[in-house]
């Protein structure tokens, strides 16, 4: 999924104008009438960032933020508000908002924040992809391979491992080669690094 | 016989003394244009500056110095009373021989008729100018206080109003920036549509300002025939700004064809706004769910228009009942939101000045209903 700006605001004119302005700036956007609608339609493959009003009927921006934190949504959140109080801003930032802008918003500032948010989202996504890859790699190791990899990383020689597990040294070598292939490691240090990463 | 005359003379003397000490003037006149006087008591000189001789000789008539704006109405009322042999009572102005005009109170009735049917009227007139002045001062002070309270209310509503104004301003800013980009990209067709949207949003912002502007005006002192439906809808719109911030809704329930009411519309709206805001505060204190409604109703009953505001708040504690309408007896003592405690006091004064009563009752299971009445003029009923 491409990166989009998800606009959550109860005011139709605000949604419409921000969405138009984003399209003029070559950004995709999707509009949501309220926080509930966003939560209902949200899927894990959403990429980009959220622009949300703080003051909204039924579920306000801060409640939306709390909910997203609980379900593990990492989309960067930019709040814009018509009249925010300092405690609101503090709570928003403490709970991980990217920024808290006052309406009417300065377009340059908003554009900069969206760029920053997209970069954060990109980094988050990269990290997620990597974690996913590591998980897949870990899952691909057999029980025996995992056992041997752990001992290799502990610095034990093949001979010691073979005697510890009461198997032949040749068998250890075969497993070890398979582990290196699966973890895309060419050298022992690379193997150690990869192994530590995926088992972290 | 002599005995009788003496008694009569004594009685006459006694009457003369009584007339002399009256704080005003007793009279007998004919119900003819400008009311020629056949008898006036001594108090007349103090009242109008003309002597009893001048009036009794009819070298000047009472109607000659009745205020020119009032003379027609006085004439109408006296004739109406005379036609039905009813006593009359009213207040009007006279212009005495010297000095500014005076307010007088008059009461009289037909005591006999001439052969041609002309009514002979006897009555009493007294100076109520100082009373009028005092009344006017009280009214002015109440109006000033009400004005201050309106400004205070608007001050408290700043946050909500700012939010309401910032929405269209945000949209205008974003549409304008978009328009600039569309122009650069040569997308003329889209541009026109966007400019229309900018205009729409600026009208929207204007409407918000208009709604609150009326509240900030000094009231006109005037009692107009007011369209009650418009009055209620307008104040609902203004209160809604705050309702949105608190996540409540205002449920307006009015019958069709509400009558015209003679009142000062700004002051009546102020009372309703105050009741709605109090109610919403109580609902917030009572942790009412988002979307809960406060109800604004109008009911017609026995020539009275009843305005009722029912909330789902905490209700009024019995301990507050006695002092609820007293100044500074605020029920809301939570930090910054604490009001001046004048809203209900002023509301009560406004309603009573309009001849109505402001009262409340607790609702079951929770909440309170505040209500007041305004008289419907008989001819104004729809």
PDB file of N, CA, C and O in Angstrom, chain A residues 160-195:
ATOM      1  N   UNK A 160      33.275 -29.972  20.029  1.00  0.00           N
ATOM      2  CA  UNK A 160      32.656 -29.896  21.373  1.00  0.00           C
ATOM      3  C   UNK A 160      31.152 -30.068  21.263  1.00  0.00           C
ATOM      4  O   UNK A 160      30.529 -30.796  22.036  1.00  0.00           O
ATOM      5  N   UNK A 161      30.588 -29.379  20.232  1.00  0.00           N
ATOM      6  CA  UNK A 161      29.138 -29.461  20.033  1.00  0.00           C
ATOM      7  C   UNK A 161      28.740 -30.914  19.759  1.00  0.00           C
ATOM      8  O   UNK A 161      27.772 -31.426  20.343  1.00  0.00           O
ATOM      9  N   UNK A 162      29.522 -31.540  18.853  1.00  0.00           N
ATOM     10  CA  UNK A 162      29.228 -32.925  18.481  1.00  0.00           C
ATOM     11  C   UNK A 162      29.235 -33.836  19.714  1.00  0.00           C
ATOM     12  O   UNK A 162      28.315 -34.624  19.911  1.00  0.00           O
ATOM     13  N   UNK A 163      30.223 -33.631  20.561  1.00  0.00           N
ATOM     14  CA  UNK A 163      30.317 -34.494  21.753  1.00  0.00           C
ATOM     15  C   UNK A 163      29.201 -34.170  22.738  1.00  0.00           C
ATOM     16  O   UNK A 163      28.615 -35.045  23.345  1.00  0.00           O
ATOM     17  N   UNK A 164      28.878 -32.871  22.876  1.00  0.00           N
ATOM     18  CA  UNK A 164      27.788 -32.465  23.783  1.00  0.00           C
ATOM     19  C   UNK A 164      26.462 -33.098  23.379  1.00  0.00           C
ATOM     20  O   UNK A 164      25.668 -33.518  24.223  1.00  0.00           O
ATOM     21  N   UNK A 165      26.209 -33.084  22.055  1.00  0.00           N
ATOM     22  CA  UNK A 165      24.907 -33.561  21.581  1.00  0.00           C
ATOM     23  C   UNK A 165      24.949 -35.054  21.206  1.00  0.00           C
ATOM     24  O   UNK A 165      23.943 -35.582  20.711  1.00  0.00           O
ATOM     25  N   UNK A 166      26.148 -35.641  21.381  1.00  0.00           N
ATOM     26  CA  UNK A 166      26.343 -37.056  21.044  1.00  0.00           C
ATOM     27  C   UNK A 166      25.974 -37.341  19.596  1.00  0.00           C
ATOM     28  O   UNK A 166      25.188 -38.236  19.284  1.00  0.00           O
ATOM     29  N   UNK A 167      26.455 -36.434  18.704  1.00  0.00           N
ATOM     30  CA  UNK A 167      26.280 -36.701  17.276  1.00  0.00           C
ATOM     31  C   UNK A 167      27.643 -36.563  16.626  1.00  0.00           C
ATOM     32  O   UNK A 167      28.587 -36.082  17.258  1.00  0.00           O
ATOM     33  N   UNK A 168      27.719 -36.901  15.347  1.00  0.00           N
ATOM     34  CA  UNK A 168      29.026 -36.853  14.691  1.00  0.00           C
ATOM     35  C   UNK A 168      29.365 -35.413  14.308  1.00  0.00           C
ATOM     36  O   UNK A 168      28.474 -34.581  14.123  1.00  0.00           O
ATOM     37  N   UNK A 169      30.631 -35.141  14.233  1.00  0.00           N
ATOM     38  CA  UNK A 169      31.097 -33.802  13.891  1.00  0.00           C
ATOM     39  C   UNK A 169      30.617 -33.439  12.498  1.00  0.00           C
ATOM     40  O   UNK A 169      30.289 -32.289  12.197  1.00  0.00           O
ATOM     41  N   UNK A 170      30.549 -34.421  11.624  1.00  0.00           N
ATOM     42  CA  UNK A 170      30.111 -34.213  10.244  1.00  0.00           C
ATOM     43  C   UNK A 170      28.657 -33.710  10.228  1.00  0.00           C
ATOM     44  O   UNK A 170      28.324 -32.768   9.496  1.00  0.00           O
ATOM     45  N   UNK A 171      27.832 -34.326  11.065  1.00  0.00           N
ATOM     46  CA  UNK A 171      26.427 -33.903  11.159  1.00  0.00           C
ATOM     47  C   UNK A 171      26.335 -32.450  11.604  1.00  0.00           C
ATOM     48  O   UNK A 171      25.565 -31.661  11.072  1.00  0.00           O
ATOM     49  N   UNK A 172      27.150 -32.083  12.619  1.00  0.00           N
ATOM     50  CA  UNK A 172      27.180 -30.694  13.096  1.00  0.00           C
ATOM     51  C   UNK A 172      27.502 -29.770  11.934  1.00  0.00           C
ATOM     52  O   UNK A 172      26.865 -28.733  11.734  1.00  0.00           O
ATOM     53  N   UNK A 173      28.511 -30.157  11.140  1.00  0.00           N
ATOM     54  CA  UNK A 173      28.939 -29.320  10.009  1.00  0.00           C
ATOM     55  C   UNK A 173      27.779 -29.104   9.023  1.00  0.00           C
ATOM     56  O   UNK A 173      27.572 -27.992   8.521  1.00  0.00           O
ATOM     57  N   UNK A 174      27.038 -30.189   8.740  1.00  0.00           N
ATOM     58  CA  UNK A 174      25.928 -30.095   7.790  1.00  0.00           C
ATOM     59  C   UNK A 174      24.856 -29.108   8.315  1.00  0.00           C
ATOM     60  O   UNK A 174      24.404 -28.209   7.617  1.00  0.00           O
ATOM     61  N   UNK A 175      24.482 -29.294   9.601  1.00  0.00           N
ATOM     62  CA  UNK A 175      23.489 -28.381  10.201  1.00  0.00           C
ATOM     63  C   UNK A 175      23.970 -26.943  10.172  1.00  0.00           C
ATOM     64  O   UNK A 175      23.228 -26.013   9.853  1.00  0.00           O
ATOM     65  N   UNK A 176      25.238 -26.776  10.503  1.00  0.00           N
ATOM     66  CA  UNK A 176      25.809 -25.432  10.588  1.00  0.00           C
ATOM     67  C   UNK A 176      25.761 -24.743   9.227  1.00  0.00           C
ATOM     68  O   UNK A 176      25.388 -23.567   9.119  1.00  0.00           O
ATOM     69  N   UNK A 177      26.080 -25.499   8.185  1.00  0.00           N
ATOM     70  CA  UNK A 177      26.044 -24.937   6.836  1.00  0.00           C
ATOM     71  C   UNK A 177      24.618 -24.530   6.469  1.00  0.00           C
ATOM     72  O   UNK A 177      24.390 -23.467   5.876  1.00  0.00           O
ATOM     73  N   UNK A 178      23.673 -25.383   6.868  1.00  0.00           N
ATOM     74  CA  UNK A 178      22.265 -25.096   6.573  1.00  0.00           C
ATOM     75  C   UNK A 178      21.819 -23.811   7.275  1.00  0.00           C
ATOM     76  O   UNK A 178      21.133 -22.957   6.702  1.00  0.00           O
ATOM     77  N   UNK A 179      22.238 -23.659   8.561  1.00  0.00           N
ATOM     78  CA  UNK A 179      21.896 -22.448   9.342  1.00  0.00           C
ATOM     79  C   UNK A 179      22.446 -21.215   8.643  1.00  0.00           C
ATOM     80  O   UNK A 179      21.740 -20.203   8.457  1.00  0.00           O
ATOM     81  N   UNK A 180      23.721 -21.268   8.191  1.00  0.00           N
ATOM     82  CA  UNK A 180      24.366 -20.121   7.565  1.00  0.00           C
ATOM     83  C   UNK A 180      23.642 -19.737   6.284  1.00  0.00           C
ATOM     84  O   UNK A 180      23.459 -18.554   5.994  1.00  0.00           O
ATOM     85  N   UNK A 181      23.162 -20.744   5.569  1.00  0.00           N
ATOM     86  CA  UNK A 181      22.434 -20.502   4.335  1.00  0.00           C
ATOM     87  C   UNK A 181      21.107 -19.787   4.629  1.00  0.00           C
ATOM     88  O   UNK A 181      20.749 -18.775   4.030  1.00  0.00           O
ATOM     89  N   UNK A 182      20.391 -20.342   5.625  1.00  0.00           N
ATOM     90  CA  UNK A 182      19.067 -19.782   5.964  1.00  0.00           C
ATOM     91  C   UNK A 182      19.152 -18.363   6.543  1.00  0.00           C
ATOM     92  O   UNK A 182      18.276 -17.542   6.322  1.00  0.00           O
ATOM     93  N   UNK A 183      20.237 -18.089   7.299  1.00  0.00           N
ATOM     94  CA  UNK A 183      20.376 -16.756   7.909  1.00  0.00           C
ATOM     95  C   UNK A 183      21.198 -15.819   7.023  1.00  0.00           C
ATOM     96  O   UNK A 183      21.545 -14.716   7.452  1.00  0.00           O
ATOM     97  N   UNK A 184      21.466 -16.244   5.804  1.00  0.00           N
ATOM     98  CA  UNK A 184      22.208 -15.435   4.828  1.00  0.00           C
ATOM     99  C   UNK A 184      23.528 -14.949   5.394  1.00  0.00           C
ATOM    100  O   UNK A 184      23.909 -13.787   5.224  1.00  0.00           O
ATOM    101  N   UNK A 185      24.237 -15.834   6.111  1.00  0.00           N
ATOM    102  CA  UNK A 185      25.539 -15.463   6.687  1.00  0.00           C
ATOM    103  C   UNK A 185      26.660 -16.193   5.947  1.00  0.00           C
ATOM    104  O   UNK A 185      26.543 -17.383   5.679  1.00  0.00           O
ATOM    105  N   UNK A 186      27.727 -15.422   5.605  1.00  0.00           N
ATOM    106  CA  UNK A 186      28.834 -16.044   4.884  1.00  0.00           C
ATOM    107  C   UNK A 186      29.969 -16.376   5.832  1.00  0.00           C
ATOM    108  O   UNK A 186      30.764 -17.279   5.581  1.00  0.00           O
ATOM    109  N   UNK A 187      30.055 -15.613   6.913  1.00  0.00           N
ATOM    110  CA  UNK A 187      31.161 -15.835   7.851  1.00  0.00           C
ATOM    111  C   UNK A 187      30.585 -16.087   9.239  1.00  0.00           C
ATOM    112  O   UNK A 187      29.398 -15.819   9.480  1.00  0.00           O
ATOM    113  N   UNK A 188      31.453 -16.510  10.143  1.00  0.00           N
ATOM    114  CA  UNK A 188      30.991 -16.748  11.519  1.00  0.00           C
ATOM    115  C   UNK A 188      30.485 -15.463  12.188  1.00  0.00           C
ATOM    116  O   UNK A 188      29.401 -15.470  12.778  1.00  0.00           O
ATOM    117  N   UNK A 189      31.255 -14.357  12.071  1.00  0.00           N
ATOM    118  CA  UNK A 189      30.731 -13.111  12.698  1.00  0.00           C
ATOM    119  C   UNK A 189      29.360 -12.728  12.157  1.00  0.00           C
ATOM    120  O   UNK A 189      28.487 -12.291  12.911  1.00  0.00           O
ATOM    121  N   UNK A 190      29.140 -12.906  10.848  1.00  0.00           N
ATOM    122  CA  UNK A 190      27.837 -12.579  10.266  1.00  0.00           C
ATOM    123  C   UNK A 190      26.746 -13.473  10.865  1.00  0.00           C
ATOM    124  O   UNK A 190      25.639 -13.010  11.133  1.00  0.00           O
ATOM    125  N   UNK A 191      27.082 -14.715  11.050  1.00  0.00           N
ATOM    126  CA  UNK A 191      26.130 -15.660  11.627  1.00  0.00           C
ATOM    127  C   UNK A 191      25.742 -15.219  13.041  1.00  0.00           C
ATOM    128  O   UNK A 191      24.563 -15.180  13.400  1.00  0.00           O
ATOM    129  N   UNK A 192      26.795 -14.856  13.807  1.00  0.00           N
ATOM    130  CA  UNK A 192      26.550 -14.412  15.189  1.00  0.00           C
ATOM    131  C   UNK A 192      25.614 -13.206  15.199  1.00  0.00           C
ATOM    132  O   UNK A 192      24.629 -13.137  15.935  1.00  0.00           O
ATOM    133  N   UNK A 193      25.930 -12.231  14.313  1.00  0.00           N
ATOM    134  CA  UNK A 193      25.151 -10.997  14.249  1.00  0.00           C
ATOM    135  C   UNK A 193      23.686 -11.318  13.905  1.00  0.00           C
ATOM    136  O   UNK A 193      22.753 -10.851  14.577  1.00  0.00           O
ATOM    137  N   UNK A 194      23.488 -12.078  12.843  1.00  0.00           N
ATOM    138  CA  UNK A 194      22.140 -12.429  12.397  1.00  0.00           C
ATOM    139  C   UNK A 194      21.368 -13.151  13.491  1.00  0.00           C
ATOM    140  O   UNK A 194      20.208 -12.835  13.773  1.00  0.00           O
ATOM    141  N   UNK A 195      22.045 -14.126  14.107  1.00  0.00           N
ATOM    142  CA  UNK A 195      21.382 -14.935  15.109  1.00  0.00           C
ATOM    143  C   UNK A 195      20.909 -14.077  16.290  1.00  0.00           C
ATOM    144  O   UNK A 195      19.776 -14.194  16.756  1.00  0.00           O
TER     145      UNK A 195
END
